[in-house]
PDB file of C-alpha atoms and ligand atoms in Angstrom:
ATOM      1  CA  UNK A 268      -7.777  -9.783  11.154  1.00  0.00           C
ATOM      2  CA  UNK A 269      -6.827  -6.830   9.353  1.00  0.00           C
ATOM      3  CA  UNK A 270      -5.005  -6.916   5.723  1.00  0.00           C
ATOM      4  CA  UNK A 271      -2.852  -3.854   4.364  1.00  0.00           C
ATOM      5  CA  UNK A 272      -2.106  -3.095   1.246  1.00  0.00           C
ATOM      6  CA  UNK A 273       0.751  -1.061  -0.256  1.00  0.00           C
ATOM      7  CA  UNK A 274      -0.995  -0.358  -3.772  1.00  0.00           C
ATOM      8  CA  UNK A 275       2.434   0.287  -6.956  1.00  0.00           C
ATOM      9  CA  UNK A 276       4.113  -3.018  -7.421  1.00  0.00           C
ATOM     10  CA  UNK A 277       1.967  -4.685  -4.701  1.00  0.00           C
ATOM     11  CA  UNK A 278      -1.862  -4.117  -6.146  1.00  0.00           C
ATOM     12  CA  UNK A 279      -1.659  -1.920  -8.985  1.00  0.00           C
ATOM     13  CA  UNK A 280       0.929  -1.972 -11.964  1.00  0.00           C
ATOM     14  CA  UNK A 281       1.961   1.393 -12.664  1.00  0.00           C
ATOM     15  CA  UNK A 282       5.222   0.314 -14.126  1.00  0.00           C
ATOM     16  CA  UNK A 283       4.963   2.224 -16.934  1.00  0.00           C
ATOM     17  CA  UNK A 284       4.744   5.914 -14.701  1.00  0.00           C
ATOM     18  CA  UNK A 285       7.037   5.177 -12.079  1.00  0.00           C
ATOM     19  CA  UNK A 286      10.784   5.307 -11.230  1.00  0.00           C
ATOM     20  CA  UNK A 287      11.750   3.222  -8.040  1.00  0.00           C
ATOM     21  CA  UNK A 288      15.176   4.687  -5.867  1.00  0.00           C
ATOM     22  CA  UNK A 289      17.573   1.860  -5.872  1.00  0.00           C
ATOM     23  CA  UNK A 290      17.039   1.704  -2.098  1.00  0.00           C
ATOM     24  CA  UNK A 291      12.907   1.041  -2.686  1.00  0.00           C
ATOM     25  CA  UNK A 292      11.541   4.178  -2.432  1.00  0.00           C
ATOM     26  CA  UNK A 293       9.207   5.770  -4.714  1.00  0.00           C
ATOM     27  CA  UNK A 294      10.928   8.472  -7.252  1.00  0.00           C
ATOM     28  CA  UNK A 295       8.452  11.074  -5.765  1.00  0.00           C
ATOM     29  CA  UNK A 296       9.561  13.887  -8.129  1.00  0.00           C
ATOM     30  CA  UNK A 297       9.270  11.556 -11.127  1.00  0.00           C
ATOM     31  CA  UNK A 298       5.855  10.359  -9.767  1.00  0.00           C
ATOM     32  CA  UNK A 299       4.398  13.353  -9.299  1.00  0.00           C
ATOM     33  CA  UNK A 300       5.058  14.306 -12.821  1.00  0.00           C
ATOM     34  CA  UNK A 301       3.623  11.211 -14.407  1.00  0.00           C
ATOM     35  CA  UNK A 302       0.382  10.742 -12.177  1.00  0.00           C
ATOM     36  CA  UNK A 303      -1.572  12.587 -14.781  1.00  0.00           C
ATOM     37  CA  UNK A 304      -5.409  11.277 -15.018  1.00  0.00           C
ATOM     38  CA  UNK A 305      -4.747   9.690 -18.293  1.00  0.00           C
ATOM     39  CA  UNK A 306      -1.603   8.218 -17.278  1.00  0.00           C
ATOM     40  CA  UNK A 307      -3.438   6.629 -13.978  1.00  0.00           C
ATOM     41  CA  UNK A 308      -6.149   5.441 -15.683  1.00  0.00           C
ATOM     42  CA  UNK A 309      -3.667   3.226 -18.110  1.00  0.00           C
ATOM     43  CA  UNK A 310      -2.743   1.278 -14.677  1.00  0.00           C
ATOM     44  CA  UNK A 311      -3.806  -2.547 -14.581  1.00  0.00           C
ATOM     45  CA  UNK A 312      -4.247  -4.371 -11.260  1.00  0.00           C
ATOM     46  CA  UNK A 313      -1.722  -6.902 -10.210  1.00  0.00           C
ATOM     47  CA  UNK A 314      -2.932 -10.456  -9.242  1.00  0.00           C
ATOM     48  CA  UNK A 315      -3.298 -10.043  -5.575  1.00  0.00           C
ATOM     49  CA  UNK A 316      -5.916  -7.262  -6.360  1.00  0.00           C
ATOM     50  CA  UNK A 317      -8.014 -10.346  -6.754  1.00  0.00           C
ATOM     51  CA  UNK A 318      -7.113 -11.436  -2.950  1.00  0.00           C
ATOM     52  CA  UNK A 319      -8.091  -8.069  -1.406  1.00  0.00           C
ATOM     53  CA  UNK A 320     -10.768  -7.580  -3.210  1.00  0.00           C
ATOM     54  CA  UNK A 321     -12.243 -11.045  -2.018  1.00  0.00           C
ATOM     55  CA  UNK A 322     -11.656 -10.057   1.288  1.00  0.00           C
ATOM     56  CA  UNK A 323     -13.380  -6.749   1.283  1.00  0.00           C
ATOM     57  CA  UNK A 324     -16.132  -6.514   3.383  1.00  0.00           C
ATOM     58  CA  UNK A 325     -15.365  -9.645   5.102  1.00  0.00           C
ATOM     59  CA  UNK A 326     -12.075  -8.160   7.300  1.00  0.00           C
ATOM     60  CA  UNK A 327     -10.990  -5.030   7.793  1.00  0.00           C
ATOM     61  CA  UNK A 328      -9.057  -4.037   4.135  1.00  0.00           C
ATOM     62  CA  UNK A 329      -6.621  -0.882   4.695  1.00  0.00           C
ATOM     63  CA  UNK A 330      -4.366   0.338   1.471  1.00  0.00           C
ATOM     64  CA  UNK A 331      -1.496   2.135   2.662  1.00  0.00           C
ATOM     65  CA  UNK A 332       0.914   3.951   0.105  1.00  0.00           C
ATOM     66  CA  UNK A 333       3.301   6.238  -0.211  1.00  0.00           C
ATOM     67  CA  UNK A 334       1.443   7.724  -2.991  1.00  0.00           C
ATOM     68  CA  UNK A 335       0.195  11.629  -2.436  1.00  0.00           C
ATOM     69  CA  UNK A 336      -3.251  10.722  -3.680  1.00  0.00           C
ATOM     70  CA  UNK A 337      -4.669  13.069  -5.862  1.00  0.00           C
ATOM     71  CA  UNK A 338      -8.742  12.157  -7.313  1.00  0.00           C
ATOM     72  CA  UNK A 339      -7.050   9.932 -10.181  1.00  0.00           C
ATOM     73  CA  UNK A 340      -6.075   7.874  -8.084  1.00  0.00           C
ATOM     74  CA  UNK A 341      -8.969   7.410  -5.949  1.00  0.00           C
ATOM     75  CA  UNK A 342     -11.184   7.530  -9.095  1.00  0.00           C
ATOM     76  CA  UNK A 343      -8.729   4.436 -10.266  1.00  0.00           C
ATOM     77  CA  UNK A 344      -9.332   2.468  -7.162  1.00  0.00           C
ATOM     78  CA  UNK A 345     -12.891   3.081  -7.219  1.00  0.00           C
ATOM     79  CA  UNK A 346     -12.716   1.958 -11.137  1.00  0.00           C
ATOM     80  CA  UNK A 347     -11.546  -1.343 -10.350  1.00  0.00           C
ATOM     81  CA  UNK A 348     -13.899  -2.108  -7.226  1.00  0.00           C
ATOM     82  CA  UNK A 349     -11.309  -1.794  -4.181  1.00  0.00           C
ATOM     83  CA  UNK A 350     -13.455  -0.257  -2.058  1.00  0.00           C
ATOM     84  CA  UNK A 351     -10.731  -0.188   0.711  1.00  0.00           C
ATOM     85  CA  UNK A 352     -12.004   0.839   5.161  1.00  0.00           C
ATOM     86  CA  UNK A 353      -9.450   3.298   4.775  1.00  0.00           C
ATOM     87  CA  UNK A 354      -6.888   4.693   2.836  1.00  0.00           C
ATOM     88  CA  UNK A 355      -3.320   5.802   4.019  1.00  0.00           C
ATOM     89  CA  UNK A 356      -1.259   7.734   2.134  1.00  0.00           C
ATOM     90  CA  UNK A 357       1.497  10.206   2.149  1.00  0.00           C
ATOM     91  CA  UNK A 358       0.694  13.898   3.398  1.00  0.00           C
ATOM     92  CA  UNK A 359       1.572  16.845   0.477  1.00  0.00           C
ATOM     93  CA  UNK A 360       4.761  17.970   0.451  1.00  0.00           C
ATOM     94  CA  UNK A 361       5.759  15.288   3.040  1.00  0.00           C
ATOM     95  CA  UNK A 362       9.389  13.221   1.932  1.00  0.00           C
ATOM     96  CA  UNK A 363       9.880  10.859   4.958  1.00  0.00           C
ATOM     97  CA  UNK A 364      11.113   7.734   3.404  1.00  0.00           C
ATOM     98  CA  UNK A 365       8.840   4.848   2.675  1.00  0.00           C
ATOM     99  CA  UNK A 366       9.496   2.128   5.750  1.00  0.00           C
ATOM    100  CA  UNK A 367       8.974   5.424   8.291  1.00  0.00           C
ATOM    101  CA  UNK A 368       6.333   7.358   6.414  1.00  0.00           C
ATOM    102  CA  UNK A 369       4.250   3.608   6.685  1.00  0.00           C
ATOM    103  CA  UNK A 370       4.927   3.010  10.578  1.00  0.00           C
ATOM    104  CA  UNK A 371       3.814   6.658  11.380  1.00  0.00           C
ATOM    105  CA  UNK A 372       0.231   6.135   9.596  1.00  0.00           C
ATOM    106  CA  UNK A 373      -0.500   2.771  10.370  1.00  0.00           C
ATOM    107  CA  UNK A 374       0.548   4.052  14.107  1.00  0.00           C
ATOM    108  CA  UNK A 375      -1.590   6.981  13.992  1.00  0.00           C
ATOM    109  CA  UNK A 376      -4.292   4.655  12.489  1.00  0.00           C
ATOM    110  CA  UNK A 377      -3.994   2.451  15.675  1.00  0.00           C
ATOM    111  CA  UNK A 378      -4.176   4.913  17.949  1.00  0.00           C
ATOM    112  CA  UNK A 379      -7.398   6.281  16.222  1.00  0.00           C
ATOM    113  CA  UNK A 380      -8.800   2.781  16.799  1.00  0.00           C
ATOM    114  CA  UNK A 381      -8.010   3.025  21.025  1.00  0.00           C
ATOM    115  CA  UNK A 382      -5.195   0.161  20.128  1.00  0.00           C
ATOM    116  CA  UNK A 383      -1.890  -0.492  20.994  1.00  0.00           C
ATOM    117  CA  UNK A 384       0.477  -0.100  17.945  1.00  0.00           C
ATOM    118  CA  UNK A 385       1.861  -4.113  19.275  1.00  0.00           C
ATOM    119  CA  UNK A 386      -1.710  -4.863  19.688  1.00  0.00           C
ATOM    120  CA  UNK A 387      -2.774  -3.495  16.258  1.00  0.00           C
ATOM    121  CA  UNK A 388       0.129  -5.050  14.487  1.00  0.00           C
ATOM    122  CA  UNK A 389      -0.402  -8.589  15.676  1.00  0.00           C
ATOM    123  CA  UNK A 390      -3.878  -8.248  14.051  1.00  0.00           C
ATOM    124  CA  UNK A 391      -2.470  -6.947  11.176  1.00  0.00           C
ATOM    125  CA  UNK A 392      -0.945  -8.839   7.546  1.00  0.00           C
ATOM    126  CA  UNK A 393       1.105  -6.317   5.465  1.00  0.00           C
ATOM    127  CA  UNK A 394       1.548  -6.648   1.991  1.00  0.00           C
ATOM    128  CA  UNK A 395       4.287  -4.693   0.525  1.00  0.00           C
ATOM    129  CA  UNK A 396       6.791  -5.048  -2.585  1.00  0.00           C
ATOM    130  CA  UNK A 397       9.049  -2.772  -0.609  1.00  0.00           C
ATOM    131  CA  UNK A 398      11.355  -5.142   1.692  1.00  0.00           C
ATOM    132  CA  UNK A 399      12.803  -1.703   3.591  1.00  0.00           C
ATOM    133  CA  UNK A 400       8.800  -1.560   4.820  1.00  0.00           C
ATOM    134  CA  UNK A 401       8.523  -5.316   5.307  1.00  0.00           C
ATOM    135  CA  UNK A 402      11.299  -5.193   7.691  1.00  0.00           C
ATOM    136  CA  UNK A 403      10.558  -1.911   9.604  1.00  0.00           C
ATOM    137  CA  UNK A 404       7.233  -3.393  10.059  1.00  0.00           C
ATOM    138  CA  UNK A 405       8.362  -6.773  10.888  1.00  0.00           C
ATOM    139  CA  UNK A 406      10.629  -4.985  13.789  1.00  0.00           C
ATOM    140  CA  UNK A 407       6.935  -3.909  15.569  1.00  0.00           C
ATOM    141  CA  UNK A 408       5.312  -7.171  15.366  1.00  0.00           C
ATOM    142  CA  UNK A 409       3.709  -7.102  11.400  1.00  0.00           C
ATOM    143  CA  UNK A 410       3.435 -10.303   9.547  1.00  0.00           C
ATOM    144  CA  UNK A 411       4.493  -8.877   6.065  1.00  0.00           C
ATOM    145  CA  UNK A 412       4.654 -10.332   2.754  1.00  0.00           C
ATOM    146  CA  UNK A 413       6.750  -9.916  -0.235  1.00  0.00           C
ATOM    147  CA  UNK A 414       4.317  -9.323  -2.577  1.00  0.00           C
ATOM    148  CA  UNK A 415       6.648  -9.629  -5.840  1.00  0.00           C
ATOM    149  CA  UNK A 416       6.923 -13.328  -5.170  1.00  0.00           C
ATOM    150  CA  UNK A 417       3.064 -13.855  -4.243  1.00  0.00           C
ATOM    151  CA  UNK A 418       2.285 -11.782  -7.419  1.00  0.00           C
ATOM    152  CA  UNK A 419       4.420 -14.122  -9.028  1.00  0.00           C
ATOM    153  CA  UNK A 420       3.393 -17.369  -7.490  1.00  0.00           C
ATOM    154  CA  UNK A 421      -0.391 -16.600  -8.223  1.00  0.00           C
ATOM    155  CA  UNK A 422      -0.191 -15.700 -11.927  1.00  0.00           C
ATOM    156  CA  UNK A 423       1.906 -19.240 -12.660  1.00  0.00           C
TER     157      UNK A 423
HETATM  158 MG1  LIG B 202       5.035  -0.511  -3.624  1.00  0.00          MG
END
Protein backbone atom coordinates (compact mmCIF):
# COMPACT_ATOMS: atom_id res chain seq x y z
CA UNK A 1 0.00 0.00 0.00
CA UNK A 2 1.21 3.27 -0.86
CA UNK A 3 -0.43 6.70 0.56
CA UNK A 4 0.01 10.19 -1.30
CA UNK A 5 -0.24 13.23 -0.06
CA UNK A 6 -1.02 16.59 -1.69
CA UNK A 7 0.47 18.86 1.22
CA UNK A 8 -1.80 23.00 1.09
CA UNK A 9 -5.31 22.34 2.17
CA UNK A 10 -4.71 18.55 2.42
CA UNK A 11 -1.65 18.35 5.19
CA UNK A 12 -0.49 21.70 5.81
CA UNK A 13 -2.62 24.98 6.37
CA UNK A 14 -1.11 27.66 4.53
CA UNK A 15 -4.32 29.55 4.25
CA UNK A 16 -3.02 32.54 5.25
CA UNK A 17 -0.17 32.67 2.01
CA UNK A 18 -2.15 31.27 -0.60
CA UNK A 19 -4.71 32.25 -3.29
CA UNK A 20 -6.61 29.18 -4.85
CA UNK A 21 -7.94 29.72 -8.92
CA UNK A 22 -11.61 29.26 -8.78
CA UNK A 23 -11.06 26.13 -10.89
CA UNK A 24 -8.56 24.52 -7.88
CA UNK A 25 -5.40 25.38 -8.91
CA UNK A 26 -2.79 26.95 -6.94
CA UNK A 27 -2.36 30.96 -7.61
CA UNK A 28 1.32 30.16 -8.56
CA UNK A 29 2.28 33.84 -9.06
CA UNK A 30 0.67 34.77 -5.73
CA UNK A 31 2.42 31.72 -4.13
CA UNK A 32 5.57 32.31 -5.17
CA UNK A 33 5.49 35.72 -3.71
CA UNK A 34 4.29 34.72 -0.29
CA UNK A 35 6.48 31.47 0.28
CA UNK A 36 8.97 33.56 2.12
CA UNK A 37 10.84 31.48 5.06
CA UNK A 38 9.03 33.39 7.66
CA UNK A 39 5.82 33.17 6.02
CA UNK A 40 6.30 29.12 5.68
CA UNK A 41 7.33 28.66 8.91
CA UNK A 42 3.83 30.37 10.27
CA UNK A 43 2.08 27.17 8.51
CA UNK A 44 0.23 24.69 11.00
CA UNK A 45 -0.46 21.07 10.00
CA UNK A 46 -3.95 20.02 9.21
CA UNK A 47 -5.44 16.96 11.07
CA UNK A 48 -4.63 14.27 8.65
CA UNK A 49 -0.88 15.21 9.18
CA UNK A 50 -1.50 13.05 12.18
CA UNK A 51 -2.63 10.01 9.75
CA UNK A 52 0.50 10.18 7.54
CA UNK A 53 2.64 10.68 9.95
CA UNK A 54 1.42 7.39 11.77
CA UNK A 55 1.91 5.66 8.76
CA UNK A 56 5.43 6.66 8.02
CA UNK A 57 7.74 4.06 8.03
CA UNK A 58 5.16 1.48 8.09
CA UNK A 59 3.95 1.95 4.07
CA UNK A 60 5.34 3.65 1.54
CA UNK A 61 4.36 7.70 2.36
CA UNK A 62 4.80 9.92 -0.97
CA UNK A 63 3.77 13.90 -0.72
CA UNK A 64 3.01 15.11 -4.01
CA UNK A 65 2.32 18.97 -4.59
CA UNK A 66 2.14 21.37 -6.88
CA UNK A 67 4.30 23.45 -4.79
CA UNK A 68 7.92 24.54 -6.48
CA UNK A 69 9.71 23.58 -3.29
CA UNK A 70 12.19 25.84 -2.28
CA UNK A 71 14.41 24.77 1.39
CA UNK A 72 11.45 26.48 3.48
CA UNK A 73 9.49 24.25 2.62
CA UNK A 74 11.42 21.21 3.06
CA UNK A 75 12.88 22.72 6.28
CA UNK A 76 8.90 23.01 7.29
CA UNK A 77 8.21 19.42 6.59
CA UNK A 78 11.20 18.31 8.28
CA UNK A 79 10.02 20.74 11.33
CA UNK A 80 6.97 18.93 11.87
CA UNK A 81 8.37 15.22 11.51
CA UNK A 82 6.93 14.17 7.92
CA UNK A 83 9.69 12.48 6.91
CA UNK A 84 7.97 11.56 3.56
CA UNK A 85 9.91 8.23 0.81
CA UNK A 86 9.72 10.84 -1.61
CA UNK A 87 8.68 14.07 -2.47
CA UNK A 88 6.94 15.23 -5.78
CA UNK A 89 6.64 18.50 -6.67
CA UNK A 90 6.33 20.90 -9.47
CA UNK A 91 9.54 21.53 -11.75
CA UNK A 92 10.71 25.61 -11.83
CA UNK A 93 9.17 27.53 -14.15
CA UNK A 94 6.79 24.61 -15.02
CA UNK A 95 2.67 25.88 -15.23
CA UNK A 96 0.91 22.59 -16.28
CA UNK A 97 -2.24 22.66 -14.33
CA UNK A 98 -2.62 20.78 -11.12
CA UNK A 99 -4.74 17.34 -12.10
CA UNK A 100 -1.92 16.91 -15.17
CA UNK A 101 1.19 18.23 -13.48
CA UNK A 102 0.14 15.23 -10.58
CA UNK A 103 -0.48 12.28 -13.20
CA UNK A 104 2.89 13.10 -14.99
CA UNK A 105 5.00 12.69 -11.58
CA UNK A 106 3.28 10.07 -9.95
CA UNK A 107 3.66 8.36 -13.64
CA UNK A 108 7.21 9.07 -13.89
CA UNK A 109 7.47 7.88 -10.22
CA UNK A 110 5.97 4.48 -11.34
CA UNK A 111 7.95 3.97 -14.00
CA UNK A 112 11.10 4.64 -11.80
CA UNK A 113 9.76 1.82 -9.60
CA UNK A 114 9.66 -0.90 -12.94
CA UNK A 115 5.59 -0.54 -12.43
CA UNK A 116 2.81 -0.16 -14.49
CA UNK A 117 1.15 3.31 -13.99
CA UNK A 118 -2.51 0.81 -13.56
CA UNK A 119 -0.41 -1.36 -11.48
CA UNK A 120 1.05 1.48 -9.34
CA UNK A 121 -2.24 3.21 -8.98
CA UNK A 122 -4.20 0.27 -7.65
CA UNK A 123 -1.56 0.23 -4.84
CA UNK A 124 -1.90 3.64 -4.40
CA UNK A 125 -4.56 6.02 -1.88
CA UNK A 126 -4.47 9.73 -2.94
CA UNK A 127 -5.27 12.35 -0.73
CA UNK A 128 -6.02 15.59 -2.29
CA UNK A 129 -8.30 18.77 -1.44
CA UNK A 130 -8.23 19.40 -5.16
CA UNK A 131 -11.36 17.40 -6.72
CA UNK A 132 -9.92 18.35 -10.54
CA UNK A 133 -6.83 15.85 -9.21
CA UNK A 134 -9.17 13.43 -7.45
CA UNK A 135 -10.92 12.85 -10.61
CA UNK A 136 -8.00 12.80 -13.14
CA UNK A 137 -6.57 10.32 -10.84
CA UNK A 138 -9.65 8.42 -10.27
CA UNK A 139 -9.86 8.10 -14.35
CA UNK A 140 -6.31 5.80 -14.03
CA UNK A 141 -7.39 3.60 -11.33
CA UNK A 142 -6.47 5.94 -7.87
CA UNK A 143 -8.60 5.57 -4.86
CA UNK A 144 -8.64 9.36 -3.89
CA UNK A 145 -9.99 11.16 -1.06
CA UNK A 146 -11.44 14.48 -0.46
CA UNK A 147 -9.43 15.54 2.11
CA UNK A 148 -11.57 18.80 3.13
CA UNK A 149 -14.25 16.50 4.44
CA UNK A 150 -11.75 13.94 6.23
CA UNK A 151 -10.00 17.07 7.68
CA UNK A 152 -13.26 17.95 8.76
CA UNK A 153 -14.63 14.70 9.99
CA UNK A 154 -11.42 14.08 12.16
CA UNK A 155 -11.21 17.41 14.02
CA UNK A 156 -15.21 17.00 15.17
MG1 LIG B 1 -3.99 21.17 -2.12
Amino acid sequence: MRLIYDLDHTLVDSSHRQATLPNGNLDLAHWVENSTPDKVAQDTLLPLATVAKRNMGRCEVIACTARVMGPADYDFLLDHGLLFDRILSRPEGVQTPDAQLKTALLWADAMDLGKSFYRYARESLVFDDNENVNITLTSFGFRCYNAISINKELSA
